[in-house]
mmCIF file of C-alpha atoms and ligand atoms in Angstrom:
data_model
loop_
_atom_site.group_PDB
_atom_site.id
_atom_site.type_symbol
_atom_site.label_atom_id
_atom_site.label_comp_id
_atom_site.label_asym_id
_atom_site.label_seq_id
_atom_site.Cartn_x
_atom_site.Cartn_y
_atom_site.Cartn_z
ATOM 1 C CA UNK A 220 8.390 -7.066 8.574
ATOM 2 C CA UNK A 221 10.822 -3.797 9.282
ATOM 3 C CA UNK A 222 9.375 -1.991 6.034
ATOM 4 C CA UNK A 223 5.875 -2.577 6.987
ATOM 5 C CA UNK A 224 6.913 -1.255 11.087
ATOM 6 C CA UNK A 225 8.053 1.744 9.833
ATOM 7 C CA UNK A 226 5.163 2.353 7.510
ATOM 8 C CA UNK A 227 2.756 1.476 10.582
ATOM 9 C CA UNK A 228 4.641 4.542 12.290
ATOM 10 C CA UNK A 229 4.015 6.596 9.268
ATOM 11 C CA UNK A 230 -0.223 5.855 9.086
ATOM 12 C CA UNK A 231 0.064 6.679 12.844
ATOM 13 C CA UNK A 232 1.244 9.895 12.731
ATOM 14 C CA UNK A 233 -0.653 10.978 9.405
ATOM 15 C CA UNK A 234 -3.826 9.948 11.136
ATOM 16 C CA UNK A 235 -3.271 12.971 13.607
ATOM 17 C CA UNK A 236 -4.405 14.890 10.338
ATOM 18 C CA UNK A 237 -8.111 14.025 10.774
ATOM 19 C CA UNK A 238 -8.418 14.154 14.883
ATOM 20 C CA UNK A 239 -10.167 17.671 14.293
ATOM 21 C CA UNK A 240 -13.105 15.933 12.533
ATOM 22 C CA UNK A 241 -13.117 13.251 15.228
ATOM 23 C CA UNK A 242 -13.410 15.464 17.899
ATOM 24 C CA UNK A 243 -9.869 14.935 18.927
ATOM 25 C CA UNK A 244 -7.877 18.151 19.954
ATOM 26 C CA UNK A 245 -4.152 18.629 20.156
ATOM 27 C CA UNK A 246 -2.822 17.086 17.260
ATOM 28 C CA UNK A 247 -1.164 19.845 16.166
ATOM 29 C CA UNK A 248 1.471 19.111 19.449
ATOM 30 C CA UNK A 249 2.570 15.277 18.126
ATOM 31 C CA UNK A 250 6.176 15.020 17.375
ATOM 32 C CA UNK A 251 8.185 12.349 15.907
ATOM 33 C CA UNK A 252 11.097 10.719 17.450
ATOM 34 C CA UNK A 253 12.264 8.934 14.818
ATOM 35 C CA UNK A 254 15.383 7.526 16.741
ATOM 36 C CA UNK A 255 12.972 6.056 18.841
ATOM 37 C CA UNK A 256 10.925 4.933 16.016
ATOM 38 C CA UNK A 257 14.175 3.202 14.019
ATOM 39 C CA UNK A 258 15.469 1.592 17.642
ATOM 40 C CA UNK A 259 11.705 -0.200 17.383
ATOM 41 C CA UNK A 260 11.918 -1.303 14.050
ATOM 42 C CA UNK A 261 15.316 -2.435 14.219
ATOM 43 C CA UNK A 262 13.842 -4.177 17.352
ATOM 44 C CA UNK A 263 11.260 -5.757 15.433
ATOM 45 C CA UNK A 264 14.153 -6.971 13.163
ATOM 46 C CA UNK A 265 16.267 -8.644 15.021
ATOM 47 C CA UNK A 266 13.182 -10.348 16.595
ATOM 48 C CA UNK A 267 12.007 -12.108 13.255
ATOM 49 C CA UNK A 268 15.769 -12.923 12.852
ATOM 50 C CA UNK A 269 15.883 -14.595 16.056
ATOM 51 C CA UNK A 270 12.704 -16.089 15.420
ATOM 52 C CA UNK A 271 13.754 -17.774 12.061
ATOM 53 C CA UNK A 272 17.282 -18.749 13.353
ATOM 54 C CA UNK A 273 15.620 -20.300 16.087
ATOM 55 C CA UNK A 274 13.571 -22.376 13.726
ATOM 56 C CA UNK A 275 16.403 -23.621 11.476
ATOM 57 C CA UNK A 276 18.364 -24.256 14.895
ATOM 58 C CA UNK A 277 15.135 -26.916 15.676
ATOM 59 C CA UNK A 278 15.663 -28.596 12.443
ATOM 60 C CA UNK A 279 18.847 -29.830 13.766
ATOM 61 C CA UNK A 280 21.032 -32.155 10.977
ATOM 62 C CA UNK A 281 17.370 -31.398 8.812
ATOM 63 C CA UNK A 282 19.089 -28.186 7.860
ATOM 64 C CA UNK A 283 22.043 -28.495 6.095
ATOM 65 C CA UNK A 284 24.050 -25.133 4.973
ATOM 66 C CA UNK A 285 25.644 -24.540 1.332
ATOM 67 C CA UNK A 286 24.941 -23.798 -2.117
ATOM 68 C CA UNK A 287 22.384 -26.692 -3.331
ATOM 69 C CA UNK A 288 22.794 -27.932 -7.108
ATOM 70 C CA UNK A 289 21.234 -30.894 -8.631
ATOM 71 C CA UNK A 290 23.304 -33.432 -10.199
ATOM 72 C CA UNK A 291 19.643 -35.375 -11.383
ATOM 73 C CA UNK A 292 15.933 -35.166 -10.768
ATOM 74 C CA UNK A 293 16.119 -37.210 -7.058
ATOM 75 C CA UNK A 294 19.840 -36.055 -5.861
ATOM 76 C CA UNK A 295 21.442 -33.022 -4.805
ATOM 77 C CA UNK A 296 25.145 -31.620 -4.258
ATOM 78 C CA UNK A 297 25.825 -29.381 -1.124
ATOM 79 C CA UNK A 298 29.947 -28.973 -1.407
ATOM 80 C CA UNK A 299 30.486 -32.898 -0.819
ATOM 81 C CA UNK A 300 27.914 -33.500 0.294
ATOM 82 C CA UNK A 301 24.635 -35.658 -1.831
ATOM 83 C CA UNK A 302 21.334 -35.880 -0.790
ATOM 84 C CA UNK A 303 18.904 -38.132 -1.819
ATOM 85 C CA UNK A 304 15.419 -37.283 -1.878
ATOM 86 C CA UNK A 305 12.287 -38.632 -3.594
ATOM 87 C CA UNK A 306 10.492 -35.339 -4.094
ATOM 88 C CA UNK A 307 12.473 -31.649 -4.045
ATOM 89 C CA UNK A 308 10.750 -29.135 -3.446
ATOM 90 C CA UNK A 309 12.865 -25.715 -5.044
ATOM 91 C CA UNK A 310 12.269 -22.513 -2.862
ATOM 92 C CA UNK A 311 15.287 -20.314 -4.187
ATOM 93 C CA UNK A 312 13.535 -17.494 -4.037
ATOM 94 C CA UNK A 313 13.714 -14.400 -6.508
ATOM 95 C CA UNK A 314 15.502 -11.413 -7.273
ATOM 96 C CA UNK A 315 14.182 -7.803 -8.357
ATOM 97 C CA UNK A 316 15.120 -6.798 -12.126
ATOM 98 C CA UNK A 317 15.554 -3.377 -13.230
ATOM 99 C CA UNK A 318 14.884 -3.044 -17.156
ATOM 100 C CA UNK A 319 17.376 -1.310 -18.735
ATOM 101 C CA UNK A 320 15.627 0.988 -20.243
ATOM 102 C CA UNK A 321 12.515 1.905 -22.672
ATOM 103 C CA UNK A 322 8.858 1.021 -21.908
ATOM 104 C CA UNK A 323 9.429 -2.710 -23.192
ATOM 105 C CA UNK A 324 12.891 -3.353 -22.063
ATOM 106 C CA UNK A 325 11.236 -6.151 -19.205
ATOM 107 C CA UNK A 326 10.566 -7.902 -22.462
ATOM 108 C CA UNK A 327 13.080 -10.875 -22.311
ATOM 109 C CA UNK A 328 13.404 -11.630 -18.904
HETATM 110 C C1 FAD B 447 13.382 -5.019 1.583
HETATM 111 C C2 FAD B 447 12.287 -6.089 1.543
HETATM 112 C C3 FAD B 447 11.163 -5.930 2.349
HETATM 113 C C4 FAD B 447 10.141 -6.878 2.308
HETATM 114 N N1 FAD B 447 9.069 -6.700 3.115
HETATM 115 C C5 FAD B 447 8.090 -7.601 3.102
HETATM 116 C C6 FAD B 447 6.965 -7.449 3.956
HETATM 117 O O1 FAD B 447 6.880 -6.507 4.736
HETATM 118 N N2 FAD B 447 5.979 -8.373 3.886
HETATM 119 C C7 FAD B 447 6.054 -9.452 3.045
HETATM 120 O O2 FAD B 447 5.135 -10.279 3.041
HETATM 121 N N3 FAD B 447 7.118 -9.618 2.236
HETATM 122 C C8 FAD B 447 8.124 -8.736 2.244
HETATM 123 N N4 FAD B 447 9.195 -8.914 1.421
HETATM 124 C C9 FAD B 447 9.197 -10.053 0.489
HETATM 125 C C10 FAD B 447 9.601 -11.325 1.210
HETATM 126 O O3 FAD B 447 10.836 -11.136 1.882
HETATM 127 C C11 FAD B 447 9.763 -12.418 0.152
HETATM 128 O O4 FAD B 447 8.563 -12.486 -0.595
HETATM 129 C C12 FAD B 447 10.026 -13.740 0.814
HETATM 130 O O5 FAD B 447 11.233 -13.681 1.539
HETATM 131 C C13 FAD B 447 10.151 -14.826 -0.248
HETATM 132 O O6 FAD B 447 10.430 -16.035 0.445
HETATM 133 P P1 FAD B 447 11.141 -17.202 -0.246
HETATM 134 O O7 FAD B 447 11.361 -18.253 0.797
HETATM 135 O O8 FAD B 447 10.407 -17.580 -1.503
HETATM 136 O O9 FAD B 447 12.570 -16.642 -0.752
HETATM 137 P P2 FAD B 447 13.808 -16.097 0.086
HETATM 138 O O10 FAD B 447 13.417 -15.511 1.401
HETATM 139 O O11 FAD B 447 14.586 -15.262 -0.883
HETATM 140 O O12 FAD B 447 14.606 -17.439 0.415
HETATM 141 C C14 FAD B 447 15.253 -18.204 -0.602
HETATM 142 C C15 FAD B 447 16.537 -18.781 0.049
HETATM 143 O O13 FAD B 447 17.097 -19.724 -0.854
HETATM 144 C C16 FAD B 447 18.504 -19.561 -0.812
HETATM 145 N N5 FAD B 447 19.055 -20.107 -2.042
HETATM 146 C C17 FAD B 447 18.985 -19.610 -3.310
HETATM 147 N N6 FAD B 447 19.626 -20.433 -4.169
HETATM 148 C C18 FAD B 447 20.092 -21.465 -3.414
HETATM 149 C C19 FAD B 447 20.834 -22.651 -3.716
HETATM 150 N N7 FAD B 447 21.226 -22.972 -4.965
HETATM 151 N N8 FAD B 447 21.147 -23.502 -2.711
HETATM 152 C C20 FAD B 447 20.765 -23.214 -1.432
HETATM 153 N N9 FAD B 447 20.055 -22.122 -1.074
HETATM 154 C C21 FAD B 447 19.733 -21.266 -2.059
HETATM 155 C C22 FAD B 447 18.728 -18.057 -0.675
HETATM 156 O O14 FAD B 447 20.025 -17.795 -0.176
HETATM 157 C C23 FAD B 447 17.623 -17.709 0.324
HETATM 158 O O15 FAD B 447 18.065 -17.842 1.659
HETATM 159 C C24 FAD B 447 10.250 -7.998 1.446
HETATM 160 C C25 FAD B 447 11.411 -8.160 0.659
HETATM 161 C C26 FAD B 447 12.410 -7.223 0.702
HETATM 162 C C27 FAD B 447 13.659 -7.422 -0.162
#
């Protein structure tokens, strides 16, 4: 997860904040190289890509690519495409709302 890398990065480096109590001397000299730190995360990135192209790759003619709609409960279009299934399971995902504006402007949604 990049956001979570780079917020790794960030505890890291804050922790240097409490080596005194620890014992630990020479905190005060830690730098941040925060090209370095974006080349890892952007590392990390393109790993979980890779990881989860890979696995739609294995699912061979399992994974088929388009816009799904369902024309009834057991049957789906995908551009010309119909599939058939018994049971569809509906992982679309979700998408972040920003209320427009007042304390009670989510109401609605
Ligand atoms: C910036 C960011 C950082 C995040 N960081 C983290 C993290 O560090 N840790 C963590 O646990 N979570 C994180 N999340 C949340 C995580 O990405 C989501 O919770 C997760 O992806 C949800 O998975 P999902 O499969 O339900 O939906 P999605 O990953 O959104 O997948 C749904 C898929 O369905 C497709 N789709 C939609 N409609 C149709 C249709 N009609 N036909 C065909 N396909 C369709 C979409 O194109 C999409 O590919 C982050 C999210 C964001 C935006």
């Amino acid at each position: 997860m990049p956001s979570k890398a780079l917020i790794e990065v960030a505890n890291a480096f804050h922790r240097r904040k409490v080596f005194d109590a620890f014992g630990v001397s020479g905190a005060e000299e830690l730098t941040v190289d925060i090209p370095a730190v974006l080349r890892r995360v952007r590392r990390l990135r393109d790993d979980f890509v890779a990881g989860m192209l890979k696995l739609t790759d294995e699912l061979k003619d399992s994974c088929i690519d388009g816009r799904a709609r369902f024309l009834d409960a057991q049957m789906l279009a995908v551009g010309e495409r119909r599939v058939h299934a018994k049971k569809i399971i509906i992982a679309t995902g979700s998408r972040p709302v920003v209320p427009r504006n007042g304390r009670n402007s989510a109401q609605g949604y």
